[in-house]
PDB file of C-alpha atoms in Angstrom:
ATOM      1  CA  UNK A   1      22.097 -44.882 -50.430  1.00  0.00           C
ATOM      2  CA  UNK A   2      24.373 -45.307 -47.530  1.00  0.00           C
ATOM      3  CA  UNK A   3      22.510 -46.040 -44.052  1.00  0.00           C
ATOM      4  CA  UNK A   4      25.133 -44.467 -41.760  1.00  0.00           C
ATOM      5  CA  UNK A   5      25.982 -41.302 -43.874  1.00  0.00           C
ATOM      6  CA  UNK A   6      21.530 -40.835 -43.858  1.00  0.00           C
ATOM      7  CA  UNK A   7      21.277 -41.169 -39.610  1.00  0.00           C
ATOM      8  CA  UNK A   8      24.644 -38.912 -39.342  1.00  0.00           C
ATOM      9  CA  UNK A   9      22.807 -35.932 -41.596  1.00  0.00           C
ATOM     10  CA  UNK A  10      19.347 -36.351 -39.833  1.00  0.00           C
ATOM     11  CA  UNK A  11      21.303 -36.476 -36.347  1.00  0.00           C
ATOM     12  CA  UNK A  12      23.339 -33.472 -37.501  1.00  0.00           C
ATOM     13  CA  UNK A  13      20.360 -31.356 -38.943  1.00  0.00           C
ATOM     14  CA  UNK A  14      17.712 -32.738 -36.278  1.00  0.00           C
ATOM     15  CA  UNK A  15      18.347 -29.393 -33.742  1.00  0.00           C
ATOM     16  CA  UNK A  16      17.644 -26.756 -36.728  1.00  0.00           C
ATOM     17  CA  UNK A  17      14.605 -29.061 -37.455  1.00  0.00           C
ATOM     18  CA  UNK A  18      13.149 -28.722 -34.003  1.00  0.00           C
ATOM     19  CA  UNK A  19      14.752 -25.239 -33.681  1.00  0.00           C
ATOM     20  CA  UNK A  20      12.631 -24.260 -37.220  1.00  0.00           C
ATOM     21  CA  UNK A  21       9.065 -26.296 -35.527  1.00  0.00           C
ATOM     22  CA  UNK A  22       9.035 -24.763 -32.662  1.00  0.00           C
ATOM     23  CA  UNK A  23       9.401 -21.052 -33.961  1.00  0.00           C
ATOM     24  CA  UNK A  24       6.439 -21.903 -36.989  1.00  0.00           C
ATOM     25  CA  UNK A  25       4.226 -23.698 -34.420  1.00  0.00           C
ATOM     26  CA  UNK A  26       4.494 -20.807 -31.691  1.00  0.00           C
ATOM     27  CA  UNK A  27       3.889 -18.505 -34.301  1.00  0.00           C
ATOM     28  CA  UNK A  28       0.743 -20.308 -35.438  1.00  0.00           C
ATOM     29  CA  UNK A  29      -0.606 -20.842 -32.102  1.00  0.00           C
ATOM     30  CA  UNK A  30      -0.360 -17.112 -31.344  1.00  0.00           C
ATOM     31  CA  UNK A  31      -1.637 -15.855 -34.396  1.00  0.00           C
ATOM     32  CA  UNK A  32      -4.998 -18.032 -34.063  1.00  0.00           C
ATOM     33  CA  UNK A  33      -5.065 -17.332 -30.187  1.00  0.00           C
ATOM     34  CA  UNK A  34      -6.517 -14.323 -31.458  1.00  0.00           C
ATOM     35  CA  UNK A  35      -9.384 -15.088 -33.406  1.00  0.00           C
ATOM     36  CA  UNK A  36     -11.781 -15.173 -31.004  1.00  0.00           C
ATOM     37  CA  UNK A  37     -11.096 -11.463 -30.239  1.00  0.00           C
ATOM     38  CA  UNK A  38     -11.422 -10.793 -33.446  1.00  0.00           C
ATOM     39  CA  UNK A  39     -14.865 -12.214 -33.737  1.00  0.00           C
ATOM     40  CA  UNK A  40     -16.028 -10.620 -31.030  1.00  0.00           C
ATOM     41  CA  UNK A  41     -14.620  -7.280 -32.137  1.00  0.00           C
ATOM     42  CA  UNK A  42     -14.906  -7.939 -36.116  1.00  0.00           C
ATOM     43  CA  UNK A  43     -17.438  -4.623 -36.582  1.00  0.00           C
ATOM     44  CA  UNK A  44     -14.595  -2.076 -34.886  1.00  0.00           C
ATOM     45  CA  UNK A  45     -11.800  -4.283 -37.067  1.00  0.00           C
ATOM     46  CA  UNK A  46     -13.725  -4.429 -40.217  1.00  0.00           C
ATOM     47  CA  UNK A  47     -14.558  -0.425 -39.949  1.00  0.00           C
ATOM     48  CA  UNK A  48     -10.514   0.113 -39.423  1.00  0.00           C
ATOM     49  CA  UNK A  49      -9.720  -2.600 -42.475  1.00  0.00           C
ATOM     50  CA  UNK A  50     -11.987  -0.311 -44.715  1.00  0.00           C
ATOM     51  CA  UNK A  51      -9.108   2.245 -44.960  1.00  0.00           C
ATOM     52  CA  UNK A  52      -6.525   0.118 -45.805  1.00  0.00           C
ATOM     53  CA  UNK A  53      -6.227  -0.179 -49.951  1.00  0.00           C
ATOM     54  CA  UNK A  54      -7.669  -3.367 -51.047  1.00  0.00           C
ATOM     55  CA  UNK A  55      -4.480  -4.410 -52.959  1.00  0.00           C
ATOM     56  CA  UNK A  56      -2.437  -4.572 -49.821  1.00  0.00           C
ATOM     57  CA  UNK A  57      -4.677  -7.261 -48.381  1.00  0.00           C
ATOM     58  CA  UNK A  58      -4.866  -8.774 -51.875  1.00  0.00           C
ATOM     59  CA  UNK A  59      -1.159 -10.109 -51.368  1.00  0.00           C
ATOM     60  CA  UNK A  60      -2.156 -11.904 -47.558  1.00  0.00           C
ATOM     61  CA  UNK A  61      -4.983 -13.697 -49.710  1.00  0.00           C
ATOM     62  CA  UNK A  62      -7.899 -11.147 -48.864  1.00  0.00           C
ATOM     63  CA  UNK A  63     -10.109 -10.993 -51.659  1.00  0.00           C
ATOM     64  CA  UNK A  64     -13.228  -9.886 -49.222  1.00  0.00           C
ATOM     65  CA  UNK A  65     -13.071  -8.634 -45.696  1.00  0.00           C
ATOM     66  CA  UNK A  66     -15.209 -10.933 -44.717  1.00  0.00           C
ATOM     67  CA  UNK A  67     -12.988 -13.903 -45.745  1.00  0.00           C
ATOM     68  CA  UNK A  68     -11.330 -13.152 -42.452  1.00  0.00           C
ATOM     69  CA  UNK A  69     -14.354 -14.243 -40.616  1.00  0.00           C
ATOM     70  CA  UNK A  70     -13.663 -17.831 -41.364  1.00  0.00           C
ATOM     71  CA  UNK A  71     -11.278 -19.704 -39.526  1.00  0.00           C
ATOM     72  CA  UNK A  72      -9.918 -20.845 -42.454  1.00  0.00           C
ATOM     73  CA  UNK A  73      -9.696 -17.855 -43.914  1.00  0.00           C
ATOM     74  CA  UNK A  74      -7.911 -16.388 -40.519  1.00  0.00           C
ATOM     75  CA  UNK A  75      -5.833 -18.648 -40.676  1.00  0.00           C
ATOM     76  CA  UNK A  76      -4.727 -18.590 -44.147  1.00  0.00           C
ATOM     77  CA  UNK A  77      -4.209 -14.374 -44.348  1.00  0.00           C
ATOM     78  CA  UNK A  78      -2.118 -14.594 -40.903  1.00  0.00           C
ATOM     79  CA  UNK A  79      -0.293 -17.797 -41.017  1.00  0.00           C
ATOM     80  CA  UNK A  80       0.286 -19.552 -43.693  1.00  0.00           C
ATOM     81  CA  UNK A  81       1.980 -16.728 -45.598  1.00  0.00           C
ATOM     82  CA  UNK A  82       4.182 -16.946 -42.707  1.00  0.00           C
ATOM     83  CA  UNK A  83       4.706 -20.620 -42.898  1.00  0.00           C
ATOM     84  CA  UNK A  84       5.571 -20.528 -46.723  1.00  0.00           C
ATOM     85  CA  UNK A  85       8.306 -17.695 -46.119  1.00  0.00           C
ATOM     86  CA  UNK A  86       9.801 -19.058 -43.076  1.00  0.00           C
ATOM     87  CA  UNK A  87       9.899 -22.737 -44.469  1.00  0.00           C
ATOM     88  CA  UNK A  88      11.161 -21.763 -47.530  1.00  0.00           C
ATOM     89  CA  UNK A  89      14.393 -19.875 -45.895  1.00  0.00           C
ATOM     90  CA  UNK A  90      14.495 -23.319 -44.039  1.00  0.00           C
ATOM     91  CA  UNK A  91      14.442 -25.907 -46.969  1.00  0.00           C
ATOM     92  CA  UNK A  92      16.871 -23.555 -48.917  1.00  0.00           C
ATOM     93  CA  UNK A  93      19.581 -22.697 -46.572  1.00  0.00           C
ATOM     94  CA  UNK A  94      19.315 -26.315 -45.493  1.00  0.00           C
ATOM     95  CA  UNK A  95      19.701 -27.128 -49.195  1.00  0.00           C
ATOM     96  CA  UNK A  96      22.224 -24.929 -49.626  1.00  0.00           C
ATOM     97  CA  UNK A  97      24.541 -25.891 -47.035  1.00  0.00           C
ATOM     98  CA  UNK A  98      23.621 -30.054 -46.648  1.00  0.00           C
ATOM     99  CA  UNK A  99      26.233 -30.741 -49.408  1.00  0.00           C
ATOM    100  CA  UNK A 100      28.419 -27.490 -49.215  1.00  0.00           C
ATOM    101  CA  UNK A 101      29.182 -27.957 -45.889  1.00  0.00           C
ATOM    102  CA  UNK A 102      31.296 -30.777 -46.298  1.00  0.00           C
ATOM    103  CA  UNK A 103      33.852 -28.354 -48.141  1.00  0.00           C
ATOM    104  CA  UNK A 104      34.145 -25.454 -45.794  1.00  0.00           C
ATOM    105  CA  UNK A 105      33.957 -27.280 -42.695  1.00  0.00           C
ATOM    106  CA  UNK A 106      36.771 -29.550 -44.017  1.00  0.00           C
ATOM    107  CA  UNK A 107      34.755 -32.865 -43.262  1.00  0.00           C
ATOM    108  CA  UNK A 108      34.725 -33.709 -47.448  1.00  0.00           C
ATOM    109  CA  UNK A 109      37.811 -35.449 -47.270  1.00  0.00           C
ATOM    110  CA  UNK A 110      36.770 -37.849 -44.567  1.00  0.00           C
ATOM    111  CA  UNK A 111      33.455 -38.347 -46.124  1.00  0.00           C
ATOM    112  CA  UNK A 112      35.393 -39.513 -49.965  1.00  0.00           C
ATOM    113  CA  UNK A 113      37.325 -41.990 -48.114  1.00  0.00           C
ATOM    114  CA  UNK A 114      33.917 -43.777 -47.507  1.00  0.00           C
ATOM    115  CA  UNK A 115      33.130 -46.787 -49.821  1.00  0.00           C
ATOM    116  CA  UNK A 116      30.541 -44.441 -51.822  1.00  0.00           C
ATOM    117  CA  UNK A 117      30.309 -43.116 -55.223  1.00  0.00           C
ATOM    118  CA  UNK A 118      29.136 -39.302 -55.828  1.00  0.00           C
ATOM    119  CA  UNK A 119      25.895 -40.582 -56.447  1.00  0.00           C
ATOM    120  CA  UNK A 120      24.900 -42.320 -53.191  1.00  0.00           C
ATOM    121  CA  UNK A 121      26.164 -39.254 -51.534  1.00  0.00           C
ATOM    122  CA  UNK A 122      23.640 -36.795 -53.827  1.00  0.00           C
ATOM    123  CA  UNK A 123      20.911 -39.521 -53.136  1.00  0.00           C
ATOM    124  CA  UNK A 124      21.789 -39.539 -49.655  1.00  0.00           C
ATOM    125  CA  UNK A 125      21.339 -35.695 -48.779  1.00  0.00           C
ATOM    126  CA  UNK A 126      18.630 -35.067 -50.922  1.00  0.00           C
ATOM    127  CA  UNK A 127      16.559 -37.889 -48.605  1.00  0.00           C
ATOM    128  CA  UNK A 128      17.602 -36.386 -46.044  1.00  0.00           C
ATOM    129  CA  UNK A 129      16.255 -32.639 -47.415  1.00  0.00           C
ATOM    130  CA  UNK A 130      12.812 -34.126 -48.170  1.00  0.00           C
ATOM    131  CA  UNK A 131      12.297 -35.885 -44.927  1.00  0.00           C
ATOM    132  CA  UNK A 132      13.246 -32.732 -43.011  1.00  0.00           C
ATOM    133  CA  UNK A 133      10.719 -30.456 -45.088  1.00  0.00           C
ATOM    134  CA  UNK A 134       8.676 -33.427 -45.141  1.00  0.00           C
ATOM    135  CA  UNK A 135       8.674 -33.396 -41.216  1.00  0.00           C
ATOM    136  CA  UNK A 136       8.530 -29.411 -40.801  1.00  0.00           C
ATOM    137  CA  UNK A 137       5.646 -29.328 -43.011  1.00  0.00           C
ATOM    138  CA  UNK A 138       3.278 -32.219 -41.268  1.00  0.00           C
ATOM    139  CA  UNK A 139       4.072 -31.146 -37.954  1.00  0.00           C
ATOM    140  CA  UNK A 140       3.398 -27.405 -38.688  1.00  0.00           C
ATOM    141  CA  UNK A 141       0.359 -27.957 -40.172  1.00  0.00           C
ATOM    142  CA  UNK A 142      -0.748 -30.364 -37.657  1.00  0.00           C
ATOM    143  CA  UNK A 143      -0.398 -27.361 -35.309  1.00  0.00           C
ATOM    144  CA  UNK A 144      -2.145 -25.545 -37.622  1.00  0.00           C
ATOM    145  CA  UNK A 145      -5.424 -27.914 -37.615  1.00  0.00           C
ATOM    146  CA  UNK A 146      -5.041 -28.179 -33.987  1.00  0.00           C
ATOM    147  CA  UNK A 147      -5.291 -24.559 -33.429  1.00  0.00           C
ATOM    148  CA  UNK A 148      -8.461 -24.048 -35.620  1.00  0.00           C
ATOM    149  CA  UNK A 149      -9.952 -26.556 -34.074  1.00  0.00           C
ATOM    150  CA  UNK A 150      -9.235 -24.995 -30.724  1.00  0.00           C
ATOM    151  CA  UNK A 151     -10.613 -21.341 -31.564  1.00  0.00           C
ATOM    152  CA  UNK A 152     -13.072 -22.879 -33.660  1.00  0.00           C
ATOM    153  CA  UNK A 153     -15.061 -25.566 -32.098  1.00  0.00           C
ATOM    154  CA  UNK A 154     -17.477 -26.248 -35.239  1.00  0.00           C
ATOM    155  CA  UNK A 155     -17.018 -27.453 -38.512  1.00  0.00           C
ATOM    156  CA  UNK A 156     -14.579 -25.520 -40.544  1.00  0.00           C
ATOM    157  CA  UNK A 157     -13.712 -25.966 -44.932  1.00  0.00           C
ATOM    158  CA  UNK A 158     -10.680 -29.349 -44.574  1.00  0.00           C
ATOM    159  CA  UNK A 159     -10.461 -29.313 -48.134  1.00  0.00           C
ATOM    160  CA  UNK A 160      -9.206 -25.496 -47.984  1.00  0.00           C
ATOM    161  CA  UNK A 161      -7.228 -26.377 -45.365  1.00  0.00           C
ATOM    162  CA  UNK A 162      -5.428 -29.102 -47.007  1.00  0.00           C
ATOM    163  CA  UNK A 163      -5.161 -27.694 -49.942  1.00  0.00           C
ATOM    164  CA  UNK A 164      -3.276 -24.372 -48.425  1.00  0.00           C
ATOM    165  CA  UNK A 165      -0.738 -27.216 -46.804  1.00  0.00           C
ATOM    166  CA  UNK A 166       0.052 -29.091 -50.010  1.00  0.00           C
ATOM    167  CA  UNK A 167       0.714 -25.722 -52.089  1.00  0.00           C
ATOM    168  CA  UNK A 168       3.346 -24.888 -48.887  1.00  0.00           C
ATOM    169  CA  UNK A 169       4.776 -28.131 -48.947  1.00  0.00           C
ATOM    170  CA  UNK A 170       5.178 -27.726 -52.907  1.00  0.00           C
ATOM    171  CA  UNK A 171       6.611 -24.144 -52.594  1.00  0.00           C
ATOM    172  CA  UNK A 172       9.572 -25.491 -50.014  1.00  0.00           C
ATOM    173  CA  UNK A 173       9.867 -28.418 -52.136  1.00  0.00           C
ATOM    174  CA  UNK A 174      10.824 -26.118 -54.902  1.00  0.00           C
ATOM    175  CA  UNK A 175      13.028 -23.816 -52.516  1.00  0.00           C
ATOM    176  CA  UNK A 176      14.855 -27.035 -51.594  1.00  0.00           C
ATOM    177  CA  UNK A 177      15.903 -28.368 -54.995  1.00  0.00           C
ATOM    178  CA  UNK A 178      16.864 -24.662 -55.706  1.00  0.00           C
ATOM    179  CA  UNK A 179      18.725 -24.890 -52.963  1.00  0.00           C
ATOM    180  CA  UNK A 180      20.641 -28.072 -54.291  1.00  0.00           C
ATOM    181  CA  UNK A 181      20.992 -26.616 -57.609  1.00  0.00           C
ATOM    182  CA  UNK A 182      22.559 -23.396 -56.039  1.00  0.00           C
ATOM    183  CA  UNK A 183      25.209 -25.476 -53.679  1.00  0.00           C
ATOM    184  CA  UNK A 184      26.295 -26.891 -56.553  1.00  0.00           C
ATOM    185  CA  UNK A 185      27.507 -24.020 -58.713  1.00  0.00           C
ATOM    186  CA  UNK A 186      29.509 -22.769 -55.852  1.00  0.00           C
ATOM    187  CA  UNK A 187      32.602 -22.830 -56.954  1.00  0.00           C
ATOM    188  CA  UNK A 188      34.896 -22.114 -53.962  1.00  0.00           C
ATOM    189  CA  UNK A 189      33.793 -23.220 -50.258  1.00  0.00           C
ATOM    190  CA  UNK A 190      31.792 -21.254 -48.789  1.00  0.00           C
ATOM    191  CA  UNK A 191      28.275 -20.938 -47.096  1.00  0.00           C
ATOM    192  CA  UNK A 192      25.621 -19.191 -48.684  1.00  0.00           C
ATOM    193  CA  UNK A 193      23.182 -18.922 -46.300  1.00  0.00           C
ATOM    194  CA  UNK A 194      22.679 -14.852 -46.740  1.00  0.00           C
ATOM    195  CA  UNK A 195      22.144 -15.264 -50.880  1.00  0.00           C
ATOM    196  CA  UNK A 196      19.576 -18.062 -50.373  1.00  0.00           C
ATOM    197  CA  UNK A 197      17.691 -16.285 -47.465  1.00  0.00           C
ATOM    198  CA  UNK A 198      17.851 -12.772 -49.601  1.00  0.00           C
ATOM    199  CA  UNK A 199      16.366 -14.938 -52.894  1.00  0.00           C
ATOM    200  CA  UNK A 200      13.592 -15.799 -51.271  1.00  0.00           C
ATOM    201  CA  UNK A 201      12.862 -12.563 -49.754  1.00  0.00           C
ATOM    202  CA  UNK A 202      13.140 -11.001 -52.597  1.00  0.00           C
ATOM    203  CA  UNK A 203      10.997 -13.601 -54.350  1.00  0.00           C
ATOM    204  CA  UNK A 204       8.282 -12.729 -52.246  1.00  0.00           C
ATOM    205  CA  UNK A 205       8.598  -8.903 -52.354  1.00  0.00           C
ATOM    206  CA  UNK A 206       8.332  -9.564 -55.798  1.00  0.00           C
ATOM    207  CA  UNK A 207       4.858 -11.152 -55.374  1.00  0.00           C
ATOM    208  CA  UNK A 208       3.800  -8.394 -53.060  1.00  0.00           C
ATOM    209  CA  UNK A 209       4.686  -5.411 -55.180  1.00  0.00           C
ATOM    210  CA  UNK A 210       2.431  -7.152 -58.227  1.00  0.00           C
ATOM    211  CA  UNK A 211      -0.632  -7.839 -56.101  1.00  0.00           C
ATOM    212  CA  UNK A 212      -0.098  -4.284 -54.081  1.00  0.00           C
ATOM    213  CA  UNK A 213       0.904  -2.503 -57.899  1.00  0.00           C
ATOM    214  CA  UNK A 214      -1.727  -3.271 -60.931  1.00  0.00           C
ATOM    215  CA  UNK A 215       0.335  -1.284 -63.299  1.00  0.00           C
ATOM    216  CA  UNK A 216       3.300  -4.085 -62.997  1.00  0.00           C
ATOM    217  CA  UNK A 217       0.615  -7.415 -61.688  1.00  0.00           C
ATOM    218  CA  UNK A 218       2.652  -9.108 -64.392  1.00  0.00           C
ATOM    219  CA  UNK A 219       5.967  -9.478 -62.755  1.00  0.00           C
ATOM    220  CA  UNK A 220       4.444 -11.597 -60.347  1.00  0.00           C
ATOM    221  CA  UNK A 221       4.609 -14.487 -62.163  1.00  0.00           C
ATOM    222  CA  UNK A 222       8.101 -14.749 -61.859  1.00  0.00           C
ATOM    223  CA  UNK A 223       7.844 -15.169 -58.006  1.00  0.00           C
ATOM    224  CA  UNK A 224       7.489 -19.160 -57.284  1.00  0.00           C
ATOM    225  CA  UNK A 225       4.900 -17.627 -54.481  1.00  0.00           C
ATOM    226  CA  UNK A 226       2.450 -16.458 -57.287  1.00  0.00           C
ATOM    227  CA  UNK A 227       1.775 -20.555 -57.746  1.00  0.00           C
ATOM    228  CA  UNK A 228       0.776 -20.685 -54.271  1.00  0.00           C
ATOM    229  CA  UNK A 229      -2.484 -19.200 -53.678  1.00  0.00           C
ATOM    230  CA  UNK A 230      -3.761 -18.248 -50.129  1.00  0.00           C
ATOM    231  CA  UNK A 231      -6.985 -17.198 -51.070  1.00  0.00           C
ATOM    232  CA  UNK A 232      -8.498 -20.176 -49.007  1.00  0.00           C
ATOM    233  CA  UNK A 233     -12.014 -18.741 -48.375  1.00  0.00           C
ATOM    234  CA  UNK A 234     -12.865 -18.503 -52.073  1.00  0.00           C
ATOM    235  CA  UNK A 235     -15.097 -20.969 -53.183  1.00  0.00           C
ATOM    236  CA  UNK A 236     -13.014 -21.900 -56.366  1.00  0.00           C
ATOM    237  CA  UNK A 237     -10.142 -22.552 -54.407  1.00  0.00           C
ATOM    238  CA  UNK A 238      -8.433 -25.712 -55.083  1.00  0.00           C
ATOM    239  CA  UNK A 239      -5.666 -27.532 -56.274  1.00  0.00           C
ATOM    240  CA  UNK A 240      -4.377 -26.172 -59.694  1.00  0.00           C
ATOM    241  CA  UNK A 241      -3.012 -28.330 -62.261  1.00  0.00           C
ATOM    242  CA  UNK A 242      -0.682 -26.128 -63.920  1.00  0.00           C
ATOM    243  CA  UNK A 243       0.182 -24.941 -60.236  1.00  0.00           C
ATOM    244  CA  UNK A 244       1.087 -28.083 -59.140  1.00  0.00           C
ATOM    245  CA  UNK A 245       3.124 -29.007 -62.288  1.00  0.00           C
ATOM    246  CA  UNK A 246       5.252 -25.812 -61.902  1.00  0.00           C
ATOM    247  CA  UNK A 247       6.236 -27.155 -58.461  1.00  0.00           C
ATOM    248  CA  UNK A 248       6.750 -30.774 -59.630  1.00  0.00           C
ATOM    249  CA  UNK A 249       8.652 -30.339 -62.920  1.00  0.00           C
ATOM    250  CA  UNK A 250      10.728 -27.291 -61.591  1.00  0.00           C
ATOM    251  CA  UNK A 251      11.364 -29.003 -58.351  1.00  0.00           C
ATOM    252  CA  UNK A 252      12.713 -32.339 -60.532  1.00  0.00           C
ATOM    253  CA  UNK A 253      14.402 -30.244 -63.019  1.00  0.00           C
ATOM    254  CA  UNK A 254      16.472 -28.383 -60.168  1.00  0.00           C
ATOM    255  CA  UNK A 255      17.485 -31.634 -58.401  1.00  0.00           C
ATOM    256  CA  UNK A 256      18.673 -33.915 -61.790  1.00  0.00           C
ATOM    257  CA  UNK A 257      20.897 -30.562 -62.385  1.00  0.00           C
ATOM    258  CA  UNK A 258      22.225 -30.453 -59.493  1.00  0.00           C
ATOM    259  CA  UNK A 259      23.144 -34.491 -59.218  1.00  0.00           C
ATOM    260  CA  UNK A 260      24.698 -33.906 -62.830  1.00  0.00           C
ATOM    261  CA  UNK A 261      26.674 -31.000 -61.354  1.00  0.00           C
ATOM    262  CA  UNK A 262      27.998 -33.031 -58.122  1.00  0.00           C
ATOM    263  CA  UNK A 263      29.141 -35.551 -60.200  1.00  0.00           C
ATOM    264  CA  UNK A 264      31.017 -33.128 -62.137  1.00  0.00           C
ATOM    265  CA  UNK A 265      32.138 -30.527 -59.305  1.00  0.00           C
ATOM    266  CA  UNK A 266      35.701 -29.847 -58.213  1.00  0.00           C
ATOM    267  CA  UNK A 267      35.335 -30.989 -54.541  1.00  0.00           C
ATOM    268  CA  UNK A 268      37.999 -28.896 -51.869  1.00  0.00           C
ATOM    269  CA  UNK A 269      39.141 -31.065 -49.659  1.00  0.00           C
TER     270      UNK A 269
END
């Protein structure tokens, strides 16, 4: 891995970082600003939750109305959903572009006249892609345990809150070596940034529409988001082995097909 070609991505892509941070970690800090009004209100909230059908809370991680009582549970239905979709459009489009880039902003040429072989540039980049989702996801959920602990004084379930970070850092993970893997089957320059953000919209709308729709709960398990459970104020909620394999051995998968497919790409210069 070249030095200089790692600090000239992370200076180039360190903006959208704190661009990405600040939007997640505003939108956290809102969203558990209101918990205490919602404690002190939960009978009037809980009487107007009773009308709405169980299946469309089922998708936020609601299993029980009373999971929202729990800042952990709070916190889980109204942010981390949030956090999983928004850093997933960030890992991907950032995936999508890190390498692509180079060919439709005309800056390839100049970076193949460097002493480096297509593999130190692949290695490079995708350092650069983990330490940025890396970074968003520490920081975010950093913001996260800082705001529980602000609304919520007392002792609150850690294990269920770590647990809800590592499945989001695994699910933008996967989005990122996607990502990869998509830049390099583009066969003419171009950005992609609309595809990727529409795949993982429609990833999750897939997931929604299986937990909101029994008849077709099966189709949900083609959604990446269905191997991310939010359902943080169950009791059995933990780490998954098979969950955190999908995540692994997709996420590796994506990534050695993509280095095999730089190696191999037409590059326009």
């Amino acid at each position: 891995m070249n030095r200089n070609l790692f600090r000239m991505d992370m200076k180039r892509n360190a903006a959208n970082l704190i661009t990405w941070i600040g939007v997640i970690t505003i939108l956290i800090s809102v969203t558990m600003a209101v918990y205490p009004a919602f404690l002190a209100n939960q009978s009037k909230i809980m009487g107007m939750l009773t009308i709405i059908p169980k299946g469309a809370l089922q998708f936020k991680g609601i299993s029980n109305f009373t999971d929202l009582l729990s800042a952990v549970g709070f916190y889980a239905a109204n942010n981390v959903i949030y956090m999983m979709v928004l850093g997933s459009i960030f890992s991907i489009v950032l995936a999508s572009n890190i390498i692509l880039k180079e060919e439709y902003q005309k800056t390839a040429e100049f970076l193949f006249t460097w002493p480096l072989t297509r593999g130190e540039i692949f290695t490079g980049k995708m350092l650069v892609l983990l330490i940025n989702i890396l970074l968003l996801n520490l920081i975010t959920s950093a913001a996260g345990y800082i705001s529980i602990k602000i609304v919520n004084p007392g002792t609150f379930n850690f294990r269920a809150f770590l647990t809800l970070s590592v499945y989001t850092f695994l699910l933008n993970l996967f989005f990122g070596a996607l990502g990869m893997l998509l830049s390099t089957l583009v066969k003419k320059p171009r950005p992609i940034t609309t595809f990727s953000i529409g795949l993982v919209l429609i990833l999750y709308f897939i997931e929604t529409i299986s937990k909101i729709t029994e008849g077709i709960s099966s189709i949900g398990y083609l959604s990446p988001f269905r191997y991310a459970p939010v359902n943080a104020a169950a009791d059995s909620f933990r780490l998954e082995p098979l969950n955190v394999s999908y995540f692994i051995v997709l996420s590796v998968l994506f990534s050695v097909i993509a280095w095999a497919k730089f190696k191999r790409k037409d590059i326009y210069l």
